């Protein structure tokens, strides 16, 4: 089931700068070694990898980008591929393994063309010519995603990560959170981890959830709408200054000072009352003496709230943090629709709901920290994909179907190009077919047979949605078996891989230019 992965092959070791074709060869080898490290993880039947840390620690993962980031890779090309894959992860949260595999395939095919006497710059230009065609074809194949399609797409994106039950629960949570939030920004959904119960009992709560209790028991909760103020500071007494003419040895003086301070506190509470504030959220402390004053004034207050939480509360309630209670501007005041506390596993939690749908919290549950971490990683990915589908609600067939359709269209396009770029375009088409090939072989199927079968099915049915369903081993409509991907993920993976491959080809070009120009051993004739 698992494969021990020590350090990468020797080809991943740093190379000295080698000129010309040899440099390209080395770079391609590095890319291939990297792709080899992750190809077995591609798809729902992809294998897990066991990574060994230098300290003897182990991590089992099926996540391509995790594998790559853990490997200690020095080769600049390999590093560039890893950062392309990381960019894919940062931007679209999925498709990282595909990106690396595609980059390596593009480079292998490029090297083959170089060996046949085609200049890297010509190949780069042919590759670039493919991009607008790919964009158009993908747009044509894609279909608008219904809410159910989006949910299924998120489930597909988790294939291979954890068990089916976990995948379904996390996908549904992510899907609902993304819809409720509606911004398409994953960071807008809050996630809190609660170490109790089973992952299956994880839930989505509308509102900002904080593991906090109000500063004074006598403060009443706010079941109805009211005004909320967020203080990025504290409601504290001033410390007596050293040089104040205050003889704190004298009991009377201390008392007088405290009274003055209390009057001052009361004045600030009165200001809150005049501003009709009924909930106060404070980043720093709230003086003990102020607790009862606030309670008496009917103000519900929370202290020691972290800055990120303050920001989330502001977003949910439309408030703006103020730094000093002395100047409360009406524009800084937000609105809540409900504030209530609940005890979860004996910990008080306050839930602050704003008038809009924004500010939701996913409460992930799990019996151990390890389970929680695993769930959190999978949830982050699911949420990322769900948010992609909010921003661009279009889906493509998975199971290699989109890549097969692109390959077919690119070959047709190649025929219309009279120059040497034609061969590069064909090379691009062949590179895309690596995805269905590897998906098949990871599932124990014959990669060539399956690719041929799927290609023929697309031609027969005139539908780009025909692909290989790994679960059943059948060539079928990917929409019917809900093996779908966000358009943005596939598009991004292909364009990222293309850019990466082109820059490797260009490195070679630059090195060649610095070399002796008298020896154009692989320059095109007639150049
Ligand atoms: P990546 O890091 O590139 O997202 P994954 O390991 O997540 O790699 O694999 C994604 C690939 O698996 C996609 O091409 C997707 O279409 C494919 N896939 C997922 N489920 C199935 C399935 N049931 N049948 C065929 N392909 C599938
Ligand atoms: Mg994936």
XYZ file of C-alpha atoms and ligand atoms in Angstrom:
555
model
C 0.000 0.000 0.000
C 2.724 2.434 0.785
C 6.006 3.182 -0.711
C 8.940 4.402 1.219
C 10.414 7.413 -0.334
C 13.872 8.347 0.651
C 15.603 11.161 -1.043
C 15.008 11.783 -4.654
C 17.049 10.172 -7.352
C 20.469 11.425 -8.068
C 19.091 13.365 -11.010
C 17.474 15.685 -8.535
C 20.794 16.694 -7.130
C 22.035 20.073 -7.999
C 23.813 20.192 -11.268
C 26.407 22.621 -12.309
C 25.329 24.797 -15.160
C 25.668 22.786 -18.267
C 25.257 24.396 -21.596
C 23.056 23.751 -24.563
C 21.228 20.535 -25.148
C 22.752 18.811 -22.153
C 21.293 21.472 -19.848
C 17.860 20.851 -21.276
C 18.339 17.116 -20.929
C 19.254 17.488 -17.266
C 16.316 19.762 -16.618
C 13.924 17.349 -18.268
C 15.338 14.492 -16.240
C 14.782 16.457 -13.049
C 11.183 17.155 -14.051
C 10.595 13.508 -14.894
C 12.093 12.346 -11.596
C 9.781 14.700 -9.798
C 6.745 13.562 -11.761
C 7.716 9.950 -11.080
C 7.647 10.717 -7.384
C 3.989 11.710 -7.539
C 2.458 9.920 -10.524
C 1.432 6.917 -8.451
C -0.716 9.190 -6.238
C -2.852 10.489 -9.137
C -6.529 9.685 -9.023
C -8.898 7.898 -6.669
C -6.897 4.684 -6.803
C -3.627 6.511 -6.351
C -1.338 5.086 -3.739
C -0.497 6.691 -0.495
C 3.108 7.535 0.047
C 4.954 7.224 3.256
C 7.386 10.042 3.679
C 10.310 9.674 6.023
C 11.613 12.758 7.745
C 15.305 13.056 8.546
C 14.341 12.885 12.208
C 12.677 9.530 11.656
C 9.149 10.936 11.630
C 6.673 9.558 9.117
C 3.767 11.042 7.227
C 1.396 9.065 5.050
C -0.202 11.100 2.308
C -1.839 10.842 -1.065
C -1.345 14.505 -1.732
C 1.076 15.298 -4.524
C 2.031 18.727 -3.293
C 2.716 17.390 0.200
C 5.009 14.751 -1.268
C 6.887 17.369 -3.218
C 7.190 19.860 -0.425
C 8.619 17.219 1.872
C 11.205 15.985 -0.588
C 14.498 17.761 -0.197
C 15.019 18.807 -3.738
C 17.883 20.985 -4.823
C 17.648 20.991 -8.577
C 16.481 24.409 -9.778
C 14.121 22.951 -12.369
C 12.599 20.629 -9.834
C 12.242 23.552 -7.461
C 10.500 25.548 -10.134
C 8.066 22.708 -10.734
C 7.382 22.459 -7.043
C 6.605 26.139 -6.867
C 4.301 25.858 -9.887
C 2.505 23.063 -8.111
C 2.349 25.126 -4.928
C 0.896 28.037 -6.874
C -1.777 25.691 -8.178
C -2.455 24.654 -4.596
C -2.608 28.236 -3.344
C -4.806 29.476 -6.123
C -7.206 26.648 -6.824
C -6.551 24.114 -4.072
C -6.541 21.116 -6.409
C -4.881 19.697 -9.497
C -1.365 19.855 -8.079
C -0.314 16.358 -9.096
C -1.727 16.825 -12.576
C 0.250 20.044 -12.963
C 3.561 18.353 -12.217
C 2.813 15.357 -14.420
C 1.776 17.559 -17.314
C 4.847 19.769 -17.028
C 7.125 16.745 -17.139
C 5.284 15.287 -20.150
C 5.493 18.579 -22.009
C 9.227 18.650 -21.378
C 9.821 15.035 -22.375
C 8.003 15.628 -25.629
C 9.920 18.853 -26.157
C 13.224 17.067 -25.668
C 12.227 14.484 -28.220
C 11.566 17.252 -30.722
C 14.869 18.933 -29.901
C 16.585 15.636 -30.615
C 14.884 15.665 -33.961
C 16.369 19.074 -34.667
C 13.662 21.478 -33.626
C 14.708 24.559 -31.735
C 13.403 24.937 -28.156
C 12.071 28.400 -28.995
C 9.954 26.933 -31.792
C 8.591 24.351 -29.397
C 7.831 27.020 -26.827
C 6.019 29.011 -29.470
C 4.016 25.950 -30.575
C 3.088 25.238 -26.965
C 1.990 28.797 -26.505
C -0.210 28.584 -29.592
C -2.144 25.805 -27.874
C -3.294 27.938 -24.960
C -6.081 29.932 -26.627
C -7.362 26.752 -28.310
C -7.372 24.971 -24.955
C -9.171 27.844 -23.294
C -11.860 27.823 -25.947
C -12.313 24.059 -26.079
C -12.549 23.792 -22.299
C -15.124 26.548 -22.211
C -17.128 24.727 -24.892
C -16.985 21.370 -23.140
C -17.792 22.785 -19.730
C -21.276 23.112 -18.445
C -22.844 25.365 -15.884
C -22.672 23.747 -12.492
C -25.896 23.229 -10.579
C -25.686 23.148 -6.816
C -25.810 19.367 -6.944
C -23.067 19.274 -9.589
C -20.913 21.452 -7.391
C -21.402 19.191 -4.402
C -20.458 16.152 -6.481
C -17.435 17.950 -7.855
C -16.227 18.699 -4.349
C -16.736 15.036 -3.439
C -14.700 13.974 -6.493
C -11.912 16.325 -5.483
C -11.581 14.431 -2.203
C -11.405 11.028 -3.901
C -8.543 9.063 -2.413
C -8.361 11.213 0.721
C -9.704 9.430 3.789
C -12.723 7.182 3.739
C -15.910 7.710 1.768
C -17.963 8.722 4.792
C -15.469 11.394 5.753
C -15.293 12.656 2.185
C -19.050 13.049 1.956
C -19.383 14.854 5.275
C -16.518 17.249 4.596
C -17.586 17.903 1.013
C -21.108 18.735 2.082
C -19.903 21.037 4.843
C -17.550 22.810 2.456
C -20.194 23.097 -0.226
C -22.777 24.539 2.166
C -20.291 26.886 3.770
C -19.181 28.217 0.376
C -22.756 28.761 -0.730
C -23.805 30.440 2.476
C -20.756 32.718 2.475
C -21.159 33.374 -1.220
C -17.907 35.311 -1.673
C -15.851 32.510 -3.193
C -13.115 33.299 -0.678
C -12.191 30.279 1.465
C -10.753 32.453 4.242
C -14.173 33.961 4.855
C -15.372 30.718 6.387
C -14.109 30.266 9.909
C -12.959 26.863 10.991
C -12.698 25.799 14.591
C -11.470 22.448 15.756
C -13.222 20.790 18.616
C -11.545 17.756 20.053
C -14.539 15.702 20.965
C -16.995 13.413 19.254
C -16.677 12.030 15.767
C -15.783 13.798 12.544
C -19.250 12.853 11.338
C -20.779 15.218 13.871
C -18.875 18.205 12.472
C -21.250 21.007 11.630
C -21.727 24.362 9.982
C -22.914 27.111 12.270
C -24.175 30.384 10.935
C -22.352 33.112 12.782
C -18.978 33.712 14.332
C -18.235 31.136 16.988
C -15.742 31.947 19.714
C -14.776 29.688 22.602
C -15.538 32.447 25.098
C -17.917 33.264 27.868
C -19.225 36.705 28.731
C -17.231 38.631 31.316
C -20.044 38.652 33.853
C -22.727 36.051 34.497
C -25.356 38.716 35.050
C -25.040 40.018 31.534
C -27.965 38.838 29.482
C -27.709 37.253 26.065
C -29.098 39.089 23.041
C -31.734 37.068 21.244
C -32.739 40.058 19.117
C -30.946 42.470 16.902
C -28.824 45.203 18.425
C -25.760 47.366 18.022
C -22.251 45.990 18.459
C -18.954 47.756 18.954
C -15.525 46.240 18.427
C -12.717 47.739 20.499
C -9.191 47.039 19.344
C -7.784 47.906 22.757
C -8.911 47.535 26.341
C -11.369 48.879 28.848
C -8.877 49.182 31.604
C -7.838 51.622 34.267
C -4.832 53.756 33.674
C -1.892 52.664 35.781
C -0.891 55.269 38.329
C 2.055 57.151 36.915
C 5.340 56.994 38.768
C 5.814 60.715 38.938
C 2.257 61.495 39.903
C 2.178 63.364 43.221
C 0.330 60.458 44.591
C 1.356 59.072 47.916
C 0.077 55.574 47.448
C 1.298 54.748 50.899
C -1.620 56.711 52.170
C -4.771 54.686 52.184
C -6.948 57.662 51.459
C -4.988 58.585 48.377
C -5.323 55.102 46.917
C -9.018 55.176 47.487
C -9.344 58.586 45.931
C -7.380 57.446 42.926
C -9.505 54.337 42.539
C -12.666 56.357 42.828
C -11.489 58.708 40.146
C -10.629 55.749 37.969
C -14.018 54.201 38.549
C -15.710 57.428 37.663
C -13.685 57.387 34.501
C -14.695 53.788 33.724
C -18.328 54.614 34.417
C -18.079 57.517 32.042
C -16.839 55.248 29.259
C -19.694 52.811 29.953
C -22.122 55.747 29.846
C -20.723 56.691 26.454
C -21.503 53.167 25.242
C -25.027 53.546 26.546
C -25.480 56.853 24.734
C -24.244 55.195 21.544
C -26.909 52.512 22.133
C -24.330 49.732 22.155
C -25.636 46.466 23.518
C -22.653 44.254 22.791
C -18.995 45.131 23.274
C -16.136 43.019 21.944
C -12.724 43.886 23.331
C -9.286 42.737 22.224
C -7.528 43.378 25.516
C -8.861 43.192 29.029
C -11.935 44.635 30.690
C -11.367 45.908 34.194
C -13.110 43.860 36.884
C -14.847 46.971 38.199
C -16.313 47.565 34.756
C -17.975 44.151 34.565
C -20.855 45.041 36.809
C -21.134 48.524 35.319
C -21.566 46.979 31.875
C -23.995 44.372 33.192
C -26.046 47.090 34.882
C -26.059 49.066 31.647
C -27.440 46.030 29.796
C -24.294 45.602 27.738
C -23.005 42.140 26.918
C -19.227 42.082 26.801
C -16.406 39.748 25.744
C -12.729 40.347 26.338
C -9.393 38.989 25.095
C -10.733 38.349 21.632
C -7.999 37.767 19.085
C -7.467 40.142 16.236
C -8.515 37.675 13.526
C -11.720 37.040 15.440
C -12.291 40.785 15.717
C -11.935 41.082 11.964
C -14.390 38.273 11.370
C -16.900 39.819 13.750
C -16.517 43.119 11.951
C -17.154 41.468 8.596
C -20.219 39.639 9.883
C -21.724 42.645 11.623
C -20.517 45.500 9.469
C -18.560 47.091 12.307
C -15.218 48.828 12.186
C -12.768 48.383 15.048
C -12.135 51.470 17.116
C -9.052 52.018 19.205
C -10.438 54.230 21.920
C -13.867 54.310 23.489
C -13.521 58.076 23.657
C -14.656 58.588 20.101
C -17.419 56.292 18.992
C -18.406 57.146 15.458
C -21.777 55.886 14.315
C -20.133 54.413 11.230
C -18.000 52.159 13.406
C -21.006 50.563 15.024
C -22.204 47.255 13.579
C -25.380 45.260 13.895
C -25.904 41.734 15.167
C -29.056 39.759 14.653
C -28.596 37.331 17.502
C -26.022 36.449 20.123
C -26.234 33.286 22.145
C -23.977 31.012 24.138
C -23.795 27.248 24.018
C -21.816 24.804 26.077
C -19.983 22.247 23.994
C -18.223 19.566 25.899
C -18.214 21.857 28.912
C -16.656 24.794 27.093
C -18.696 27.951 26.694
C -19.008 29.173 23.145
C -20.586 32.398 22.017
C -22.178 32.611 18.593
C -22.545 36.039 17.036
C -24.797 36.268 14.018
C -24.753 39.238 11.727
C -27.624 40.442 9.580
C -26.003 39.154 6.367
C -25.153 35.577 5.462
C -21.454 36.230 5.916
C -19.451 35.001 8.855
C -20.021 31.270 9.140
C -18.092 28.837 11.233
C -17.376 25.224 10.500
C -16.912 23.259 13.661
C -14.727 20.271 12.917
C -14.952 17.524 15.448
C -12.635 14.619 16.032
C -11.582 12.338 18.805
C -7.846 12.859 18.400
C -5.631 15.694 17.251
C -4.398 13.520 14.408
C -7.896 12.858 13.106
C -8.692 16.542 13.421
C -5.594 17.577 11.494
C -6.382 15.114 8.737
C -9.955 16.350 8.557
C -8.789 19.959 8.534
C -6.439 19.364 5.588
C -9.138 17.603 3.591
C -11.681 20.241 4.541
C -9.389 23.070 3.428
C -9.070 21.436 0.012
C -12.791 20.797 -0.236
C -13.560 24.377 0.734
C -11.089 25.669 -1.831
C -12.770 23.687 -4.589
C -16.244 24.679 -3.397
C -15.173 28.343 -3.484
C -13.745 27.950 -6.994
C -17.187 26.809 -8.046
C -18.772 29.875 -6.494
C -16.423 32.133 -8.420
C -16.639 30.237 -11.678
C -19.571 27.806 -11.585
C -18.568 25.634 -14.521
C -17.546 22.002 -14.490
C -15.649 19.692 -16.803
C -15.644 15.925 -17.143
C -12.938 14.223 -15.075
C -11.347 10.831 -15.564
C -9.110 12.232 -18.290
C -12.073 13.012 -20.562
C -11.263 16.714 -20.837
C -7.630 15.994 -21.664
C -8.638 13.472 -24.325
C -11.029 15.974 -25.879
C -8.316 18.618 -25.866
C -5.823 16.254 -27.448
C -8.264 15.495 -30.262
C -8.907 19.183 -30.910
C -5.227 20.097 -30.736
C -4.339 17.457 -33.323
C -6.929 18.962 -35.620
C -5.509 22.406 -34.944
C -1.975 21.151 -35.635
C -2.985 20.166 -39.138
C -3.722 23.799 -39.916
C -0.243 24.974 -38.910
C 2.273 24.674 -41.736
C 5.400 25.484 -39.691
C 7.436 23.364 -37.328
C 5.166 24.459 -34.483
C 2.828 21.818 -35.825
C 4.985 19.144 -34.232
C 5.036 20.955 -30.912
C 1.246 21.147 -30.936
C 1.096 17.411 -31.526
C 3.541 16.967 -28.681
C 1.261 18.997 -26.456
C -1.710 16.805 -27.386
C 0.237 13.678 -26.505
C 1.338 15.192 -23.179
C -2.273 15.787 -22.149
C -3.032 12.117 -22.707
C -0.654 11.249 -19.876
C -3.449 12.084 -17.427
C -5.903 9.394 -18.598
C -3.006 6.974 -19.101
C -1.729 7.375 -15.565
C -5.244 7.301 -14.075
C -5.763 3.962 -15.814
C -2.501 2.399 -14.832
C -2.877 3.534 -11.209
C -6.192 1.659 -11.231
C -4.500 -1.448 -12.584
C -5.944 -1.031 -16.065
C -4.057 -1.041 -19.319
C -3.212 2.587 -20.083
C -3.093 2.198 -23.859
C -6.315 0.210 -24.169
C -8.228 2.592 -21.940
C -6.948 5.668 -23.755
C -7.961 4.168 -27.092
C -11.347 3.098 -25.782
C -12.116 6.518 -24.323
C -10.915 8.331 -27.450
C -13.092 6.106 -29.646
C -16.070 6.624 -27.341
C -15.685 10.374 -27.671
C -15.510 10.147 -31.437
C -18.536 7.812 -31.648
C -20.753 9.749 -29.323
C -19.418 13.143 -30.399
C -19.270 13.909 -26.703
C -16.265 15.109 -24.784
C -17.884 13.828 -21.607
C -17.010 10.209 -22.327
C -14.223 9.122 -20.033
C -13.005 6.360 -17.809
C -14.751 5.864 -14.498
C -12.152 4.262 -12.306
C -14.727 3.050 -9.819
C -16.559 0.858 -12.325
C -13.816 0.459 -14.923
C -16.328 1.600 -17.555
C -16.043 4.201 -20.269
C -19.086 6.313 -19.665
C -20.494 9.832 -19.465
C -18.584 11.461 -16.635
C -21.567 13.637 -15.762
C -23.681 10.568 -15.130
C -21.193 9.106 -12.677
C -20.454 12.553 -11.232
C -16.737 12.486 -11.947
C -16.343 16.178 -12.584
C -13.812 18.926 -11.992
C -14.090 22.690 -11.721
C -13.269 24.357 -15.038
C -10.940 26.727 -13.203
C -8.854 23.885 -11.722
C -8.232 22.105 -15.022
C -7.623 25.365 -16.883
C -5.170 26.540 -14.262
C -3.331 23.208 -14.152
C -2.771 23.251 -17.909
C -1.744 26.876 -18.160
C 0.543 26.554 -15.112
C 2.213 23.472 -16.568
C 2.633 25.178 -19.929
C 4.262 28.247 -18.403
C 6.582 26.061 -16.348
C 7.587 23.954 -19.354
C 8.162 27.038 -21.470
C 10.386 28.603 -18.871
C 12.526 25.471 -18.717
C 12.825 25.578 -22.490
C 13.789 29.213 -22.213
C 16.503 28.577 -19.607
C 18.091 26.389 -22.190
C 17.732 29.095 -24.794
C 19.440 31.675 -22.615
C 22.316 29.314 -21.876
C 22.683 28.527 -25.514
C 22.796 32.181 -26.416
C 25.762 32.603 -24.072
C 27.548 29.742 -25.735
C 29.640 29.806 -28.804
C 27.223 30.870 -31.479
C 29.456 29.312 -34.126
C 28.244 25.871 -33.276
C 24.537 25.655 -33.907
C 24.392 21.888 -33.469
C 20.669 21.824 -32.973
C 19.674 25.051 -34.502
C 17.062 24.803 -37.191
C 18.234 24.965 -40.725
C 17.471 28.240 -42.382
C 17.467 30.122 -39.075
P -4.547 16.268 -8.425
O -3.534 16.602 -7.392
O -4.036 16.576 -9.792
O -5.888 16.839 -8.147
P -5.706 13.735 -7.709
O -4.960 12.613 -7.087
O -6.661 14.486 -6.878
O -4.653 14.685 -8.388
O -6.469 13.126 -8.964
C -7.311 13.912 -9.744
C -7.696 13.144 -10.973
O -8.466 11.995 -10.635
C -8.560 14.001 -11.864
O -8.090 13.863 -13.185
C -9.934 13.377 -11.711
O -10.736 13.537 -12.855
C -9.576 11.932 -11.492
N -10.655 11.161 -10.868
C -11.244 11.323 -9.691
N -12.221 10.395 -9.483
C -12.236 9.603 -10.594
C -13.007 8.458 -11.023
N -13.955 7.937 -10.264
N -12.726 7.947 -12.225
C -11.763 8.464 -13.000
N -11.003 9.520 -12.655
C -11.233 10.083 -11.480
Mg -7.161 16.404 -6.525
